[in-house]
Coordinates of C-alpha atoms and ligand atoms in Angstrom, one line a residue:
X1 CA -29.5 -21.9 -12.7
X2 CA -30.0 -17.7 -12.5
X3 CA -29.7 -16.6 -9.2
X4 CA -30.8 -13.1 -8.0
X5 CA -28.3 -10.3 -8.5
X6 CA -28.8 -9.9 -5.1
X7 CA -27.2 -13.1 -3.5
X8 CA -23.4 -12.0 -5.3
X9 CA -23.9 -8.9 -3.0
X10 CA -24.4 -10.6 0.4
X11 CA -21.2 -11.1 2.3
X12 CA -20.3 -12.9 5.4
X13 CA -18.9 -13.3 9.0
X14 CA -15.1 -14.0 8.4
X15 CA -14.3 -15.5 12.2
X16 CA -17.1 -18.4 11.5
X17 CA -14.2 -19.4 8.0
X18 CA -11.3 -18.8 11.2
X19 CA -13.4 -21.0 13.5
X20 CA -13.7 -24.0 10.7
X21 CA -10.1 -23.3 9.4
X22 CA -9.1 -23.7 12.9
X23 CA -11.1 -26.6 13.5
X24 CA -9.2 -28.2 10.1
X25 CA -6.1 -27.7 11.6
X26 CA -7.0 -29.3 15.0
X27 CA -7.9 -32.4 13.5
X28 CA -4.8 -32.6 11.7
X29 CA -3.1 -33.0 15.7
X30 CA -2.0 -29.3 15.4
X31 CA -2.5 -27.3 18.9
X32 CA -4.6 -24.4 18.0
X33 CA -5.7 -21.6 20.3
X34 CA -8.6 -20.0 19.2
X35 CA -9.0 -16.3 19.7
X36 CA -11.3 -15.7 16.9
X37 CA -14.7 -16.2 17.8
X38 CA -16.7 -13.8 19.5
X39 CA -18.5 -15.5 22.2
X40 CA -18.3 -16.2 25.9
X41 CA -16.0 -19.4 27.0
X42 CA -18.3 -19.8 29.9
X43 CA -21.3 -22.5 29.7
X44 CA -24.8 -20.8 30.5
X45 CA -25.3 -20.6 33.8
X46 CA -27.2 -23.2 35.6
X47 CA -30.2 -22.0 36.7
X48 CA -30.9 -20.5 32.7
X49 CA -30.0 -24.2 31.5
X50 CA -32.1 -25.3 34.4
X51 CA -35.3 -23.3 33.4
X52 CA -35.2 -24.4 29.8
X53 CA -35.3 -27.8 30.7
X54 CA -37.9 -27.2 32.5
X55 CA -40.1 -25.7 29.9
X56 CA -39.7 -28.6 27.5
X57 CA -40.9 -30.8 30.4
X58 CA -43.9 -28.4 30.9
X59 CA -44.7 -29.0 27.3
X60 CA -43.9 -26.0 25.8
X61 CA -43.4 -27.2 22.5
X62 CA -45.0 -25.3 20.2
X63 CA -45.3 -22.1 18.4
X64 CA -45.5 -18.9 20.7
X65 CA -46.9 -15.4 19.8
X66 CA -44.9 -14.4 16.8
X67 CA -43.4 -11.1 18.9
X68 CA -42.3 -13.4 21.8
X69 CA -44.4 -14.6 25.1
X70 CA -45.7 -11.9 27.1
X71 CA -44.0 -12.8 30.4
X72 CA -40.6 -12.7 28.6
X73 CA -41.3 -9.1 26.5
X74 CA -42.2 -8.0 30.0
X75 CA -39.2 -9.3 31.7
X76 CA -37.2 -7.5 28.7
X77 CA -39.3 -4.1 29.8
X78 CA -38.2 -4.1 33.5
X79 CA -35.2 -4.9 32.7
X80 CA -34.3 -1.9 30.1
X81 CA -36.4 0.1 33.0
X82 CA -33.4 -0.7 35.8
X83 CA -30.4 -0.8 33.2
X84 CA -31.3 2.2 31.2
X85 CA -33.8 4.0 32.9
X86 CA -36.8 4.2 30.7
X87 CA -39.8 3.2 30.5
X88 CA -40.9 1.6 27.5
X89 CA -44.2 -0.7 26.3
X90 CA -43.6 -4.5 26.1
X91 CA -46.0 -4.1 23.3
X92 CA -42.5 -2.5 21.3
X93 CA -40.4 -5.0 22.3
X94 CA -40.0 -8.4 19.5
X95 CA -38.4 -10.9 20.5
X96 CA -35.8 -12.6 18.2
X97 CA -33.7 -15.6 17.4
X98 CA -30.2 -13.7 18.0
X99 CA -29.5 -10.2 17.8
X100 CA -28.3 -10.4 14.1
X101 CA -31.7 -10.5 13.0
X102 CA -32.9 -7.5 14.5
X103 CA -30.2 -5.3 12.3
X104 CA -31.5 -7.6 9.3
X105 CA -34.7 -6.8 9.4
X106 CA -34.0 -2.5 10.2
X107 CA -31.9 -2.7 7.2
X108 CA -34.7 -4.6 5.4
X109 CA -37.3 -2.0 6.0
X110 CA -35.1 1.1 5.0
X111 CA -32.7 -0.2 2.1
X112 CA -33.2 -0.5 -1.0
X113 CA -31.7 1.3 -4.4
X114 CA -31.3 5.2 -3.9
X115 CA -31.1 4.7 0.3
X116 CA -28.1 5.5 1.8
X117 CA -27.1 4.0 4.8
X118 CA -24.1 4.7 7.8
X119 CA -22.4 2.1 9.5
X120 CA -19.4 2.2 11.4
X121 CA -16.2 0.9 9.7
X122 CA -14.8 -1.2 11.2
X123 CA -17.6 -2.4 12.3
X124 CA -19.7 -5.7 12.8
X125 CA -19.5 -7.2 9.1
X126 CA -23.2 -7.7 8.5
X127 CA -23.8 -4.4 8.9
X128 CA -22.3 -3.8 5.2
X129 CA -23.1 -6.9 4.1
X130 CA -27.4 -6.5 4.7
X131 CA -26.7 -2.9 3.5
X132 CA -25.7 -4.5 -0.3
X133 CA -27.9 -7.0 0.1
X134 CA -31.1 -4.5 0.3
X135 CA -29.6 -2.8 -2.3
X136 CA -28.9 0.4 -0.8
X137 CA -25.3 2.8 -0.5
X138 CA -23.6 1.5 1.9
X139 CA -21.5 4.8 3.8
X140 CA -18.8 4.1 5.8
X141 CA -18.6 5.8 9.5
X142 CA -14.9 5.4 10.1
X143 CA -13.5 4.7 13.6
X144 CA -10.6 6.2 14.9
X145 CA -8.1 4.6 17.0
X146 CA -7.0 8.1 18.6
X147 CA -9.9 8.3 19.8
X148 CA -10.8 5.2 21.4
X149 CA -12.0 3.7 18.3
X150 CA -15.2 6.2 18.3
X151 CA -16.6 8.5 15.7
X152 CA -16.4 12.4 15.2
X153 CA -20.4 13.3 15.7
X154 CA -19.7 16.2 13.0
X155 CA -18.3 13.9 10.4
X156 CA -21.1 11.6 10.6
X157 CA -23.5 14.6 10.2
X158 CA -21.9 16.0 7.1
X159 CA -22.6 11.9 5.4
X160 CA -26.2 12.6 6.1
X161 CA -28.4 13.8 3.5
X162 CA -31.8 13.3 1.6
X163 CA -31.2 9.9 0.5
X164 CA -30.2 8.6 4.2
X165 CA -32.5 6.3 5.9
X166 CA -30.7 5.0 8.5
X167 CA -27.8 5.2 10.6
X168 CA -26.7 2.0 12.6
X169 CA -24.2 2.6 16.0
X170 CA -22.4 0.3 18.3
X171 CA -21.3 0.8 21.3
X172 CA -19.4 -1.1 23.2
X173 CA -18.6 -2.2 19.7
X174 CA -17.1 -5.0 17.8
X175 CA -14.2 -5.7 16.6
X176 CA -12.8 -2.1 18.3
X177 CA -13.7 -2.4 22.1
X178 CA -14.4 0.9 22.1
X179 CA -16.9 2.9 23.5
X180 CA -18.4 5.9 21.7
X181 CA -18.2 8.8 24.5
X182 CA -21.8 10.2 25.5
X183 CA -21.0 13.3 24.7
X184 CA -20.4 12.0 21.1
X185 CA -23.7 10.7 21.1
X186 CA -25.2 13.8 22.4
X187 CA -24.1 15.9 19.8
X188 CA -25.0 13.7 16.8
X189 CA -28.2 13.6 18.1
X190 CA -28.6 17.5 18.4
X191 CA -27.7 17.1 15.2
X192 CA -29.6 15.1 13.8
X193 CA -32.9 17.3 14.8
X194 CA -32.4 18.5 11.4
X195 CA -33.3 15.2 9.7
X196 CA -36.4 14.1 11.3
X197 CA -36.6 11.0 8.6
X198 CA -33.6 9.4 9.9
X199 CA -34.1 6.5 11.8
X200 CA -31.1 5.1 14.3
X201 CA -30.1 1.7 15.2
X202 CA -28.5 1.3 17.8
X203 CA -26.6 -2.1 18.5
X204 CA -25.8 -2.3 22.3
X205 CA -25.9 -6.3 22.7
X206 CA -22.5 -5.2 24.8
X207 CA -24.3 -3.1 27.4
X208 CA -23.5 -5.4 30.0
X209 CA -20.1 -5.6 29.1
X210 CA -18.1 -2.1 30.2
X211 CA -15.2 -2.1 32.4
X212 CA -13.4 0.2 35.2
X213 CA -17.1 1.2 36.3
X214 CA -17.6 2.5 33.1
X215 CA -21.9 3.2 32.6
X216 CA -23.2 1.9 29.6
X217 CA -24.5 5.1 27.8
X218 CA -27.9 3.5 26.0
X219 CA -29.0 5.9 23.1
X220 CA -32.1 5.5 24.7
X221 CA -31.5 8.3 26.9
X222 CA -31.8 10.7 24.2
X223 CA -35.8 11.2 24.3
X224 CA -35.7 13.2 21.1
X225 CA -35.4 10.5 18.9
X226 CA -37.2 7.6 20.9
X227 CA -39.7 7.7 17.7
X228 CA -37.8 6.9 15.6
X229 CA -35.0 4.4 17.5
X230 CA -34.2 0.7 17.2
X231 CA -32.8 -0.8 20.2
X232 CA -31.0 -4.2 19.4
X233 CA -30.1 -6.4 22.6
X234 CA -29.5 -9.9 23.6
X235 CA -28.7 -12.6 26.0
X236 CA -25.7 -14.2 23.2
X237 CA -22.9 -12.5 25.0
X238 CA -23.7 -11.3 28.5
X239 CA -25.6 -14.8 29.6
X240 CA -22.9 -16.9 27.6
X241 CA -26.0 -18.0 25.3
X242 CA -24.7 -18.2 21.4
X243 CA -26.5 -21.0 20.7
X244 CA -29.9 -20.9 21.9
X245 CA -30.6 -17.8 19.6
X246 CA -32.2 -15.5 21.6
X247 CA -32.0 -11.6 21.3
X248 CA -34.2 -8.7 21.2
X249 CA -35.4 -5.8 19.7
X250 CA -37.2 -2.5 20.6
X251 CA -38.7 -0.8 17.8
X252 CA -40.9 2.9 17.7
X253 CA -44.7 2.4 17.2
X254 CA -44.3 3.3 13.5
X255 CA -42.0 0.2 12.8
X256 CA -43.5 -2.5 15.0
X257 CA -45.6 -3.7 12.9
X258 CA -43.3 -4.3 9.8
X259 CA -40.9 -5.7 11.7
X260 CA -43.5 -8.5 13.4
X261 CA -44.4 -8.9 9.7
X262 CA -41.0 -10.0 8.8
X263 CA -41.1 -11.9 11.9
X264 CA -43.8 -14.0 10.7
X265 CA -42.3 -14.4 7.4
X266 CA -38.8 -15.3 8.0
X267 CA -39.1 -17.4 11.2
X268 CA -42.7 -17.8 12.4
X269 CA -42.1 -17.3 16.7
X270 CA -38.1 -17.8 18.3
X271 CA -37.8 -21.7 20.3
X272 CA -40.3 -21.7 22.9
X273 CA -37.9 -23.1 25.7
X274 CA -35.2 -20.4 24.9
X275 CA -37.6 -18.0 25.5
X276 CA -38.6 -19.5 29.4
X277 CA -35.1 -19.7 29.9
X278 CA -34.5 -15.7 28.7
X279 CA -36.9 -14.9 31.5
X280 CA -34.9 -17.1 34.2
X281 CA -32.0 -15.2 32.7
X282 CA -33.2 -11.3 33.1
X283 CA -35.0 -12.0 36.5
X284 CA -32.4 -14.5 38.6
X285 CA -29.0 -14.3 39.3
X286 CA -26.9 -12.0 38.2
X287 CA -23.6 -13.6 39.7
X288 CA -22.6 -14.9 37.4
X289 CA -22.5 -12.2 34.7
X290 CA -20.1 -10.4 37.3
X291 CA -18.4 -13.0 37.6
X292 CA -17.7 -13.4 34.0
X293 CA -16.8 -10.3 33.5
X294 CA -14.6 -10.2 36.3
X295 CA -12.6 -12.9 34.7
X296 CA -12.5 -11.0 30.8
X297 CA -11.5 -8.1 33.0
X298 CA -8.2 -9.7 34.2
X299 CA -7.9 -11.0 30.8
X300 CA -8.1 -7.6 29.0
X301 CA -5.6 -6.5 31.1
X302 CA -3.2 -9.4 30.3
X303 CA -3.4 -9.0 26.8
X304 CA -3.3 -5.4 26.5
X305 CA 0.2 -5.5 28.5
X306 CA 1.2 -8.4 26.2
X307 CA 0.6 -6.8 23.1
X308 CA 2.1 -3.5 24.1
X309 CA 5.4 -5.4 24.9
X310 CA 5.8 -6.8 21.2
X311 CA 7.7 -4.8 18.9
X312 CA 5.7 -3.5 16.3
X313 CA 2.4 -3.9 17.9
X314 CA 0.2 -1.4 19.5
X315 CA -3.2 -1.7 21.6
X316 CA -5.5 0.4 22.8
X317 CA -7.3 -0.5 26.3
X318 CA -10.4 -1.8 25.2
X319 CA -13.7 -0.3 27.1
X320 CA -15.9 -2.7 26.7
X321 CA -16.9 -6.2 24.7
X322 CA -14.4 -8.5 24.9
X323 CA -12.1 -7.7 21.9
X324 CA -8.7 -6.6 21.6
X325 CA -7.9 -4.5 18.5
X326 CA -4.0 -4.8 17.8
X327 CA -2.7 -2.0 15.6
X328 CA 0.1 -4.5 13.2
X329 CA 0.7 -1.9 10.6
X330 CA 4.1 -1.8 11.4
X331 CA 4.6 -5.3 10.5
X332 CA 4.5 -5.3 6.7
X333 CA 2.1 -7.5 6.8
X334 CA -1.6 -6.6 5.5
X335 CA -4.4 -7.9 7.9
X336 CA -4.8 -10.9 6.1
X337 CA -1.8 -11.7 5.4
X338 CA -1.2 -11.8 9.5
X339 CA -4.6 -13.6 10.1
X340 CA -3.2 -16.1 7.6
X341 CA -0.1 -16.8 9.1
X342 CA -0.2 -16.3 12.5
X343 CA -2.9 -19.1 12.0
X344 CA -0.5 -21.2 9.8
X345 CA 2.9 -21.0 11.1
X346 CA 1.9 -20.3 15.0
X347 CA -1.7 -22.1 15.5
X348 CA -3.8 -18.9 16.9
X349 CA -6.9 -17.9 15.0
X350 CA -7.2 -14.1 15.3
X351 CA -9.3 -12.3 12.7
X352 CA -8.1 -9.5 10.0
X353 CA -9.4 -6.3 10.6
X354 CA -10.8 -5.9 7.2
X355 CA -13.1 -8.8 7.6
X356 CA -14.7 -5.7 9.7
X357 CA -14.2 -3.2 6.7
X358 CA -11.6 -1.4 4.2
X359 CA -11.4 0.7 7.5
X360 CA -9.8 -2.0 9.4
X361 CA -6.6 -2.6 7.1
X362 CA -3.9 -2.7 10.0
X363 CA -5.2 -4.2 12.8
X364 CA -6.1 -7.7 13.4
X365 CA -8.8 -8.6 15.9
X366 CA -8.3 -11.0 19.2
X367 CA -11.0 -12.4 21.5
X368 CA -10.0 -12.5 24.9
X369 CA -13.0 -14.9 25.8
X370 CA -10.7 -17.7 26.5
X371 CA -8.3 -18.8 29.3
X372 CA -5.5 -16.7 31.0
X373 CA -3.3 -19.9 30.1
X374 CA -4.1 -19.8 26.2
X375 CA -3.9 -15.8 26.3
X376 CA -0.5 -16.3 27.5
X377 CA 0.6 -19.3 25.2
X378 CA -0.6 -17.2 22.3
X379 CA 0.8 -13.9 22.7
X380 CA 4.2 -16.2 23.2
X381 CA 3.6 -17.6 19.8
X382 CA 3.0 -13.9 18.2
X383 CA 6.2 -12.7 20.1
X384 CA 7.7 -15.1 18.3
X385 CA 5.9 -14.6 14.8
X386 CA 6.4 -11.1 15.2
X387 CA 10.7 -11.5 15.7
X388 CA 10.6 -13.6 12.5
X389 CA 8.5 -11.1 10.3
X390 CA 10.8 -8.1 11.4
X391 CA 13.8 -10.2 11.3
Ligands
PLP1 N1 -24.0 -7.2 17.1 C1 -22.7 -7.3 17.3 C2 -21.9 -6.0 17.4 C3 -22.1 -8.5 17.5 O1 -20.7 -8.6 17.7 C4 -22.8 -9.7 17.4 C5 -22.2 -11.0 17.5 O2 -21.0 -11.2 17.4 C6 -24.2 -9.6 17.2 C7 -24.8 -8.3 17.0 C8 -25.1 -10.8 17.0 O3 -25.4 -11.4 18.1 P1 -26.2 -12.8 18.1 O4 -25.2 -13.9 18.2 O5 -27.1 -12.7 19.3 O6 -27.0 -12.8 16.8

C-alpha cells in the first residue's frame, strides 16, 4: 500500500486519546474525573432538542442547500448583527458541520508548498496540523502568559512577509483562556494595511463565553479588512451542542464560492434537523446560556484559587472559554510526563500543553466544564500528586 506523503503530516486532537485512555481506565473500576475534554457538561437545552425533533417529524430528511437553509443563514445574520454589530449578507454566511471545518477548509484554500501560515502557539492543535497537511510553513505566533496568554501585534507583523497567506487568531482561545486585548487587535490590523494579500481567520467559537462583563471584541469590528476576513463560529460550545455538528462560517465575497465548493465536495449539505434546531437555538431562549455560564463562572473561580494554593503550580485567571492553563514548570515534570501521570497514579485526565504546540511545554490544560464536586476531588488528588513529585 503507498499512501500520500501527505497523510504522515496530518496530526491530531490529543484530549479525544485522553478521553478514550480515560474511558480504558473507567472500565477497569478505576474512578476517573475527566477534565480533558472541551465541551459543555450541560445537555442541550430543551427547547433546541425540542425543535430538532420536530423537524424529523416534519420530514425534513433530506439534503438541504449545500450553504445551509436560508431561514437558519438568516437567523446566523441577525444574530452577528445584535452580538457584534454588523451587518453582513446571509448570502456570506456557510453553514457547517462543526466549526473545525470552517478552519479546514481556509487553510485548504491558502496552503500549499511555498505559503506560510501564522497560528497561535499554543493554540487549537488543528490549526498546525491542516497547516502540514496543505503543505504549507507552518509559523508559530507564540502566546505569552505575562500577558494574559495574548500576542505582541508587532511580533506577529515582523512573521509576515511575501509568502504569508494567512493568519488564523483566537480569541477567547483554547487551551489559554485568554483573551487577546482589542487594542492588540487594533494594532495588528493597522498593521497589516501593508499586506493587502493577507487573509485573517479569526476563530471566535468562544464569543459567548467572556467573564466579569468582559465584551467579546469580534475582529469584525475592524472594517478595513472585512474583505478579506473569515469569521468561524458555532453552537458546539455556547448551546452545549458537540454532537450535532453544527457551526458556521462567514467568508468575504471573493472566498464564498470556493469554500461552498469544498462544501459540496467534502460533505454535500450539514444534517437537516441540526440545522432547524440551530435556528430554535439563535432565536429562543437565551437562559440558559447564562445560566451555564454562570455555573463555569463559579467554577473558574474554584479552580483558579485551587491551583494557586499548590506548591509549584501557577494559574492565570482565565477570561474566557472554559480552560484553565496551569503553569507546572516547576514540577520537573515535562507536560506529558504530568498528563501521564496525574492520569495514571491519580485518575484525572488533563491535557499536556504541547498537545497545543512546542509553545505549550510547561503547562498542562484543565477543563473546568464539569461539576464543582469533581473540580474539588481533583485538585485534592493533584495536591497530593504534586507533594509526592516534589517530595
Ligand atoms: N475552535 C476552537 C478554538 C476549539 O476549541 C474547538 C473545539 O474544541 C473548535 C474550533 C471546534 O469546534 P467544533 O466542535 O464545533 O468543531
Amino acid at each position: 500500500m503507498t499512501v500520500s506523503s501527505k497523510m504522515s503530516k496530518l496530526g491530531t486532537e490529543s484530549a479525544f486519546d485522553v478521553l478514550a485512555q480515560a474511558a480504558r481506565l473507567a472500565q477497569t473500576g478505576r474512578n476517573i474525573i475527566n477534565l480533558g475534554i472541551g465541551q459543555p457538561d450541560f445537555p442541550t437545552p430543551d427547547h433546541i432538542v425540542e425543535a430538532g425533533i420536530k423537524a424529523l417529524k416534519d420530514g425534513h430528511h433530506g439534503y438541504t442547500a449545500a450553504n445551509g437553509i436560508p431561514e437558519l443563514r438568516e437567523a446566523v445574520a441577525a444574530d452577528i448583527l445584535k452580538r457584534r454589530d454588523v451587518e453582513v449578507s446571509p448570502e456570506n454566511i456557510l453553514i457547517m458541520p462543526g466549526g473545525k471545518v470552517t478552519m479546514s477548509f481556509a487553510i485548504e484554500i491558502f496552503g500549499e508548498s511555498g505559503a506560510e501560515i501564522l497560528y497561535p502557539n499554543p493554540g487549537f492543535p488543528i490549526y498546525e496540523s491542516m497547516i502540514r497537511y496543505s503543505g504549507a510553513q507552518p509559523v508559530p505566533i507564540p502566546l505569552i502568559e505575562e500577558k494574559g496568554f495574548s500576542f505582541d501585534a508587532d511580533y506577529v507583523l515582523s512573521k509576515v512577509n511575501d509568502r504569508t497567506r494567512l493568519i488564523i487568531l483566537n480569541t477567547p482561545a483554547n487551551p489559554t483562556g485568554g483573551v487577546i486585548p482589542p487594542e492588540e487587535l487594533s494594532k495588528l490590523v493597522t498593521g497589516l494595511q501593508d499586506w493587502p494579500n493577507v487573509y485573517i481567520l479569526s476563530d471566535e467559537i468562544y464569543s459567548r463565553m467572556t467573564y466579569d462583563g468582559l465584551q467579546h471584541h469580534s475582529l469584525l469590528s475592524h472594517p478595513e479588512i472585512r474583505d478579506r476576513l473569515i469569521i468561524l463560529d458555532g453552537w458546539s460550545k455556547t448551546y452545549a451542542m458537540t454532537g450535532w455538528r453544527l457551526g458556521w462560517g462567514l467568508w468575504p465575497d471573493s472566498l464564498i464560492e470556493y469554500a461552498k465548493r469544498l462544501c459540496i465536495n467534502y460533505h454535500s449539505c450539514v444534517n437537516a434537523a441540526a440545522q432547524y434546531a440551530g435556528i430554535a437555538a439563535l432565536s429562543g431562549d437565551q437562559s440558559p446560556v447564562d445560566h451555564m455560564m454562570t455555573a463555569f463562572d463559579a467554577r473558574r473561580h474554584l479552580i483558579h484559587e485551587r491551583l494557586n494554593a499548590m506548591a509549584g503550580v501557577s494559574c492565570i485567571m482565565p477570561k474566557g472559554a472554559f480552560y484553565a492553563f496551569a503553569n507546572i514548570s516547576k514540577s520537573g515534570l515535562s507536560s506529558k510526563e504530568f498528563q501521564n501521570r496525574l492520569l495514571d497514579e491519580e485518575g484525572v485526565a488533563a491535557i499536556a500543553g504541547t498537545s497545543f504546540g512546542k509553545d505549550g511545554e510547561g503547562y498542562i490544560r484543565f477543563s473546568y466544564a464539569s461539576s464543582i464536586e469533581n473540580i474539588e476531588d481533583a485538585m485534592g488528588r493533584m495536591n497530593r500528586f504534586m507533594d509526592r513529585v516534589k517530595a
